[in-house]
PDB file of C-alpha atoms in Angstrom:
ATOM      1  CA  MET A   1      43.355  -5.975  -0.124  1.00 54.00           C
ATOM      2  CA  LYS A   2      39.941  -7.597   0.441  1.00 45.00           C
ATOM      3  CA  ARG A   3      39.023  -4.729   2.727  1.00 52.00           C
ATOM      4  CA  ILE A   4      39.916  -2.181   0.050  1.00 45.00           C
ATOM      5  CA  ILE A   5      37.823  -4.027  -2.560  1.00 43.00           C
ATOM      6  CA  ALA A   6      34.914  -4.228  -0.145  1.00 43.00           C
ATOM      7  CA  LEU A   7      35.138  -0.507   0.600  1.00 39.00           C
ATOM      8  CA  VAL A   8      35.294   0.344  -3.098  1.00 38.00           C
ATOM      9  CA  THR A   9      32.289  -1.895  -3.846  1.00 40.00           C
ATOM     10  CA  PHE A  10      30.315  -0.359  -0.988  1.00 39.00           C
ATOM     11  CA  GLY A  11      31.239   3.112  -2.214  1.00 45.00           C
ATOM     12  CA  MET A  12      30.028   2.292  -5.732  1.00 43.00           C
ATOM     13  CA  ILE A  13      26.719   0.958  -4.412  1.00 41.00           C
ATOM     14  CA  LEU A  14      26.264   4.000  -2.182  1.00 43.00           C
ATOM     15  CA  THR A  15      27.090   6.374  -5.029  1.00 42.00           C
ATOM     16  CA  THR A  16      24.650   4.647  -7.382  1.00 42.00           C
ATOM     17  CA  SER A  17      21.944   4.773  -4.726  1.00 42.00           C
ATOM     18  CA  MET A  18      22.587   8.459  -4.077  1.00 42.00           C
ATOM     19  CA  LEU A  19      22.521   9.238  -7.797  1.00 48.00           C
ATOM     20  CA  PHE A  20      19.119   7.600  -8.181  1.00 51.00           C
ATOM     21  CA  ALA A  21      17.639   8.781  -4.883  1.00 64.00           C
ATOM     22  CA  LYS A  22      14.852  11.191  -5.643  1.00 78.00           C
ATOM     23  CA  GLU A  23      11.791  12.661  -4.095  1.00 87.00           C
ATOM     24  CA  VAL A  24       8.481  11.889  -5.722  1.00 93.00           C
ATOM     25  CA  THR A  25       4.961  13.093  -5.031  1.00 94.00           C
ATOM     26  CA  ILE A  26       2.324  10.420  -4.526  1.00 95.00           C
ATOM     27  CA  SER A  27      -1.291  11.472  -4.883  1.00 94.00           C
ATOM     28  CA  VAL A  28      -4.360   9.457  -3.954  1.00 95.00           C
ATOM     29  CA  GLY A  29      -7.545  10.988  -5.325  1.00 95.00           C
ATOM     30  CA  ALA A  30     -10.726  10.179  -3.434  1.00 94.00           C
ATOM     31  CA  GLY A  31     -13.382   8.475  -5.525  1.00 95.00           C
ATOM     32  CA  GLU A  32     -17.135   8.822  -5.174  1.00 94.00           C
ATOM     33  CA  CYS A  33     -17.183   5.858  -2.749  1.00 94.00           C
ATOM     34  CA  TRP A  34     -14.176   7.008  -0.686  1.00 92.00           C
ATOM     35  CA  ARG A  35     -16.206   7.142   2.484  1.00 85.00           C
ATOM     36  CA  GLN A  36     -19.372   5.119   3.000  1.00 80.00           C
ATOM     37  CA  LYS A  37     -20.296   3.545   6.342  1.00 76.00           C
ATOM     38  CA  SER A  38     -16.687   3.851   7.518  1.00 81.00           C
ATOM     39  CA  ASP A  39     -13.426   5.503   6.512  1.00 85.00           C
ATOM     40  CA  PRO A  40     -11.277   3.571   4.019  1.00 90.00           C
ATOM     41  CA  GLN A  41      -8.082   1.936   5.197  1.00 91.00           C
ATOM     42  CA  PHE A  42      -5.121   1.914   2.845  1.00 93.00           C
ATOM     43  CA  SER A  43      -1.407   1.407   2.492  1.00 93.00           C
ATOM     44  CA  VAL A  44       1.208   2.398  -0.097  1.00 95.00           C
ATOM     45  CA  TRP A  45       4.474   0.453  -0.297  1.00 95.00           C
ATOM     46  CA  LEU A  46       7.445  -0.434  -2.488  1.00 95.00           C
ATOM     47  CA  GLU A  47       8.534  -3.823  -3.816  1.00 95.00           C
ATOM     48  CA  ASP A  48      11.579  -4.874  -5.814  1.00 93.00           C
ATOM     49  CA  GLU A  49      11.367  -6.287  -9.340  1.00 90.00           C
ATOM     50  CA  ASN A  50      10.742  -9.773  -7.954  1.00 92.00           C
ATOM     51  CA  GLY A  51       7.838  -8.726  -5.775  1.00 93.00           C
ATOM     52  CA  ASN A  52       9.776  -8.685  -2.499  1.00 93.00           C
ATOM     53  CA  PHE A  53       8.628  -6.119   0.043  1.00 94.00           C
ATOM     54  CA  ILE A  54      10.988  -3.148   0.541  1.00 92.00           C
ATOM     55  CA  ARG A  55       9.221  -0.673   2.823  1.00 91.00           C
ATOM     56  CA  THR A  56       5.966   1.080   3.594  1.00 92.00           C
ATOM     57  CA  LEU A  57       5.538   4.633   2.327  1.00 92.00           C
ATOM     58  CA  TYR A  58       2.175   5.275   3.957  1.00 92.00           C
ATOM     59  CA  VAL A  59      -0.430   3.380   5.962  1.00 91.00           C
ATOM     60  CA  THR A  60      -3.503   4.520   7.871  1.00 88.00           C
ATOM     61  CA  GLN A  61      -3.066   4.400  11.640  1.00 83.00           C
ATOM     62  CA  ARG A  62      -5.939   2.042  12.347  1.00 79.00           C
ATOM     63  CA  ALA A  63      -4.550  -0.554   9.962  1.00 80.00           C
ATOM     64  CA  SER A  64      -0.989  -0.177  11.252  1.00 81.00           C
ATOM     65  CA  LYS A  65      -1.864  -0.293  14.952  1.00 77.00           C
ATOM     66  CA  LYS A  66      -4.652  -2.872  14.454  1.00 72.00           C
ATOM     67  CA  ASN A  67      -6.917  -0.579  16.400  1.00 67.00           C
ATOM     68  CA  TRP A  68     -10.154  -2.189  15.285  1.00 66.00           C
ATOM     69  CA  ARG A  69     -13.513  -1.916  16.998  1.00 65.00           C
ATOM     70  CA  MET A  70     -14.852  -5.219  18.344  1.00 58.00           C
ATOM     71  CA  SER A  71     -12.404  -7.281  16.266  1.00 60.00           C
ATOM     72  CA  PRO A  72     -11.242 -10.841  17.036  1.00 60.00           C
ATOM     73  CA  LYS A  73      -7.843 -11.458  18.626  1.00 61.00           C
ATOM     74  CA  GLU A  74      -6.116 -11.760  15.251  1.00 63.00           C
ATOM     75  CA  GLY A  75      -7.414  -8.342  14.240  1.00 64.00           C
ATOM     76  CA  ARG A  76      -8.652  -7.686  10.706  1.00 80.00           C
ATOM     77  CA  PRO A  77      -6.172  -9.352   8.318  1.00 82.00           C
ATOM     78  CA  GLU A  78      -8.817  -9.187   5.582  1.00 86.00           C
ATOM     79  CA  SER A  79      -8.762  -5.382   5.635  1.00 90.00           C
ATOM     80  CA  LEU A  80      -5.414  -5.041   3.808  1.00 94.00           C
ATOM     81  CA  PRO A  81      -4.335  -8.666   3.275  1.00 94.00           C
ATOM     82  CA  VAL A  82      -1.727  -8.047   0.582  1.00 96.00           C
ATOM     83  CA  TRP A  83       0.097  -5.410   2.639  1.00 95.00           C
ATOM     84  CA  TYR A  84      -0.175  -7.398   5.883  1.00 91.00           C
ATOM     85  CA  HIS A  85       1.294 -10.520   4.292  1.00 93.00           C
ATOM     86  CA  LYS A  86       3.969  -8.681   2.310  1.00 93.00           C
ATOM     87  CA  SER A  87       5.188  -6.549   5.214  1.00 90.00           C
ATOM     88  CA  LYS A  88       4.565  -9.272   7.823  1.00 83.00           C
ATOM     89  CA  ASN A  89       3.235  -6.368   9.877  1.00 62.00           C
ATOM     90  CA  LYS A  90       6.809  -5.327  10.663  1.00 54.00           C
ATOM     91  CA  ALA A  91       6.926  -2.402   8.280  1.00 44.00           C
ATOM     92  CA  VAL A  92       6.741   0.111  11.108  1.00 49.00           C
ATOM     93  CA  LYS A  93       8.778  -0.865  14.157  1.00 47.00           C
ATOM     94  CA  THR A  94       9.007   2.222  16.321  1.00 45.00           C
ATOM     95  CA  GLU A  95       6.754   5.106  17.298  1.00 44.00           C
ATOM     96  CA  LEU A  96       9.073   7.487  15.435  1.00 39.00           C
ATOM     97  CA  GLU A  97       8.707   5.467  12.227  1.00 48.00           C
ATOM     98  CA  LEU A  98       4.993   5.132  12.855  1.00 44.00           C
ATOM     99  CA  ASP A  99       4.503   8.882  13.009  1.00 45.00           C
ATOM    100  CA  ALA A 100       6.531   9.317   9.830  1.00 48.00           C
ATOM    101  CA  VAL A 101       4.346   7.147   7.593  1.00 63.00           C
ATOM    102  CA  THR A 102       0.874   7.022   9.141  1.00 60.00           C
ATOM    103  CA  SER A 103      -2.056   9.258   9.829  1.00 61.00           C
ATOM    104  CA  ALA A 104      -5.768   9.058  10.425  1.00 63.00           C
ATOM    105  CA  THR A 105      -7.674   8.432   7.214  1.00 67.00           C
ATOM    106  CA  PRO A 106      -7.777  11.727   5.288  1.00 72.00           C
ATOM    107  CA  LYS A 107     -11.271  12.921   4.415  1.00 73.00           C
ATOM    108  CA  GLY A 108     -10.676  13.669   0.760  1.00 79.00           C
ATOM    109  CA  GLY A 109      -7.648  11.794  -0.555  1.00 87.00           C
ATOM    110  CA  ILE A 110      -4.035  12.607   0.219  1.00 91.00           C
ATOM    111  CA  ILE A 111      -0.854  13.964  -1.377  1.00 92.00           C
ATOM    112  CA  PHE A 112       2.533  13.208   0.190  1.00 91.00           C
ATOM    113  CA  ASN A 113       6.209  13.115  -0.736  1.00 92.00           C
ATOM    114  CA  ALA A 114       8.465  10.076  -0.523  1.00 91.00           C
ATOM    115  CA  ASP A 115      12.110   9.308  -1.266  1.00 87.00           C
ATOM    116  CA  ILE A 116      12.764   6.419  -3.634  1.00 87.00           C
ATOM    117  CA  ARG A 117      16.293   5.071  -3.637  1.00 82.00           C
ATOM    118  CA  GLU A 118      15.774   1.892  -5.653  1.00 83.00           C
ATOM    119  CA  ALA A 119      16.715   2.020  -9.342  1.00 79.00           C
ATOM    120  CA  ASN A 120      13.936  -0.346 -10.426  1.00 88.00           C
ATOM    121  CA  CYS A 121      10.948  -1.010  -8.222  1.00 94.00           C
ATOM    122  CA  ARG A 122       7.203  -1.384  -8.070  1.00 96.00           C
ATOM    123  CA  ILE A 123       4.813   0.817  -6.132  1.00 96.00           C
ATOM    124  CA  CYS A 124       1.646  -0.747  -4.732  1.00 97.00           C
ATOM    125  CA  ALA A 125      -1.424   0.703  -3.052  1.00 97.00           C
ATOM    126  CA  GLU A 126      -4.196  -1.268  -1.348  1.00 97.00           C
ATOM    127  CA  PHE A 127      -7.597   0.119  -0.301  1.00 97.00           C
ATOM    128  CA  ASN A 128     -10.531  -1.308   1.606  1.00 94.00           C
ATOM    129  CA  THR A 129     -13.763  -0.076   3.158  1.00 92.00           C
ATOM    130  CA  SER A 130     -15.564  -2.138   5.801  1.00 89.00           C
ATOM    131  CA  PHE A 131     -19.261  -3.033   5.376  1.00 91.00           C
ATOM    132  CA  ASP A 132     -18.937  -2.473   1.627  1.00 94.00           C
ATOM    133  CA  TYR A 133     -21.683  -4.928   0.712  1.00 95.00           C
ATOM    134  CA  ASN A 134     -23.422  -5.585  -2.588  1.00 95.00           C
ATOM    135  CA  ASP A 135     -25.591  -8.369  -4.044  1.00 96.00           C
ATOM    136  CA  THR A 136     -22.608 -10.739  -4.304  1.00 96.00           C
ATOM    137  CA  TYR A 137     -20.578  -9.783  -1.236  1.00 96.00           C
ATOM    138  CA  THR A 138     -23.116  -9.917   1.571  1.00 95.00           C
ATOM    139  CA  LYS A 139     -22.823  -9.746   5.344  1.00 92.00           C
ATOM    140  CA  LYS A 140     -23.522 -13.468   5.439  1.00 92.00           C
ATOM    141  CA  ASN A 141     -20.723 -14.563   3.104  1.00 91.00           C
ATOM    142  CA  SER A 142     -18.111 -11.819   3.533  1.00 89.00           C
ATOM    143  CA  GLY A 143     -18.266 -10.791   7.188  1.00 84.00           C
ATOM    144  CA  VAL A 144     -17.224  -7.266   8.115  1.00 86.00           C
ATOM    145  CA  ASN A 145     -15.267  -6.806   4.923  1.00 87.00           C
ATOM    146  CA  GLY A 146     -17.947  -6.796   2.285  1.00 93.00           C
ATOM    147  CA  GLN A 147     -16.133  -6.449  -1.026  1.00 95.00           C
ATOM    148  CA  PRO A 148     -12.425  -7.372  -0.952  1.00 96.00           C
ATOM    149  CA  SER A 149      -9.588  -4.861  -0.903  1.00 97.00           C
ATOM    150  CA  VAL A 150      -8.502  -3.424  -4.245  1.00 98.00           C
ATOM    151  CA  VAL A 151      -4.819  -3.265  -5.222  1.00 98.00           C
ATOM    152  CA  PHE A 152      -3.216  -0.791  -7.632  1.00 98.00           C
ATOM    153  CA  THR A 153       0.348  -1.184  -8.946  1.00 98.00           C
ATOM    154  CA  ALA A 154       2.879   0.433 -11.293  1.00 97.00           C
ATOM    155  CA  ASP A 155       6.520  -0.163 -12.151  1.00 96.00           C
ATOM    156  CA  ILE A 156       8.947   2.705 -11.596  1.00 94.00           C
ATOM    157  CA  PRO A 157      11.856   2.481 -14.073  1.00 91.00           C
ATOM    158  CA  ALA A 158      15.430   3.472 -13.303  1.00 86.00           C
ATOM    159  CA  ASP A 159      15.232   6.472 -15.647  1.00 87.00           C
ATOM    160  CA  PHE A 160      12.088   7.929 -14.065  1.00 89.00           C
ATOM    161  CA  SER A 161      12.985  11.597 -13.720  1.00 86.00           C
ATOM    162  CA  GLU A 162      10.041  13.482 -15.161  1.00 90.00           C
ATOM    163  CA  GLY A 163       6.356  13.098 -15.811  1.00 93.00           C
ATOM    164  CA  GLU A 164       3.751  11.063 -13.988  1.00 96.00           C
ATOM    165  CA  ILE A 165       2.989   7.360 -13.632  1.00 96.00           C
ATOM    166  CA  LEU A 166      -0.575   6.220 -13.003  1.00 98.00           C
ATOM    167  CA  LEU A 167      -1.139   3.075 -10.973  1.00 98.00           C
ATOM    168  CA  ARG A 168      -3.575   0.587 -12.491  1.00 98.00           C
ATOM    169  CA  LEU A 169      -6.108  -1.661 -10.779  1.00 98.00           C
ATOM    170  CA  SER A 170      -4.273  -4.996 -10.692  1.00 97.00           C
ATOM    171  CA  GLY A 171      -6.571  -7.146  -8.568  1.00 98.00           C
ATOM    172  CA  THR A 172      -8.011  -7.707  -5.130  1.00 98.00           C
ATOM    173  CA  GLY A 173      -6.859  -9.100  -1.818  1.00 97.00           C
ATOM    174  CA  ALA A 174      -8.203 -12.333  -0.328  1.00 95.00           C
ATOM    175  CA  ILE A 175     -11.739 -11.808   0.944  1.00 92.00           C
ATOM    176  CA  ASP A 176     -10.880 -13.599   4.220  1.00 90.00           C
ATOM    177  CA  GLY A 177      -7.302 -12.329   4.532  1.00 90.00           C
ATOM    178  CA  SER A 178      -5.914 -15.861   4.323  1.00 91.00           C
ATOM    179  CA  ASP A 179      -3.143 -15.035   1.846  1.00 94.00           C
ATOM    180  CA  GLY A 180      -1.197 -12.140   0.392  1.00 94.00           C
ATOM    181  CA  SER A 181      -1.816 -12.874  -3.274  1.00 96.00           C
ATOM    182  CA  ILE A 182      -3.309 -10.385  -5.694  1.00 97.00           C
ATOM    183  CA  HIS A 183      -6.377 -12.102  -7.121  1.00 97.00           C
ATOM    184  CA  PRO A 184      -8.024 -11.273 -10.481  1.00 97.00           C
ATOM    185  CA  VAL A 185     -10.567  -8.469 -10.390  1.00 97.00           C
ATOM    186  CA  PRO A 186     -14.020 -10.080 -10.128  1.00 95.00           C
ATOM    187  CA  ALA A 187     -16.840  -8.811 -12.327  1.00 96.00           C
ATOM    188  CA  GLU A 188     -19.031  -8.537  -9.211  1.00 96.00           C
ATOM    189  CA  LEU A 189     -16.910  -5.710  -7.791  1.00 96.00           C
ATOM    190  CA  THR A 190     -18.972  -2.509  -7.684  1.00 97.00           C
ATOM    191  CA  THR A 191     -18.455   0.319  -5.179  1.00 96.00           C
ATOM    192  CA  ALA A 192     -14.977  -0.982  -4.306  1.00 96.00           C
ATOM    193  CA  ARG A 193     -13.872   0.118  -7.779  1.00 96.00           C
ATOM    194  CA  LYS A 194     -14.847   3.683  -6.871  1.00 96.00           C
ATOM    195  CA  ILE A 195     -12.987   4.079  -3.553  1.00 96.00           C
ATOM    196  CA  VAL A 196     -10.235   5.949  -5.375  1.00 96.00           C
ATOM    197  CA  LYS A 197     -10.418   8.077  -8.491  1.00 95.00           C
ATOM    198  CA  ALA A 198      -6.715   7.781  -9.315  1.00 95.00           C
ATOM    199  CA  VAL A 199      -3.352   6.971  -7.745  1.00 97.00           C
ATOM    200  CA  ALA A 200      -0.311   8.612  -9.304  1.00 97.00           C
ATOM    201  CA  VAL A 201       3.433   9.061  -8.781  1.00 96.00           C
ATOM    202  CA  LYS A 202       4.988  12.275 -10.085  1.00 95.00           C
ATOM    203  CA  ALA A 203       8.697  12.943 -10.417  1.00 91.00           C
ATOM    204  CA  ASN A 204       9.721  16.155  -8.633  1.00 85.00           C
TER     205      ASN A 204
END
């Protein structure tokens, strides 16, 4: 009897998931400061309603493989600190998965499709450009990073079946990569605000 109940429950969950499963188009529009001294690194991922990491939808290869030039042993956790801490760097486990969600940094933004199976979730996108210095974030006080990463977020409701959702600038990552919190947007942020023009999710 317990086995029958378990099978029925599993079937209901599977059916609900299949009913909601949909393909969306995610577009990242390059801003006027998309590429400066180096290509931007970025990641797009999903979280549940409580902020728990679900899975990575896209991440640049350098950030995923930690293929940094002349970096310390620990790599560059300050490049995408929110994504690194949330995913615990285990978002992509095999070469097959790696090829499915990563690529070299595109030269002018990117548009890609993704399947979303969760009824209620949050989509997040984090961007960072190395050596992005200004009067406040200097080489002396912010290392290779310059200005901190910028994080955009938006909630995707269960009834999302048409239209487009724009992600909003929600904050920045830790300047030294020491934590995965989203910090308030500082007034001193300049060119980092212009890495992307817009990030949007469109129902197909």
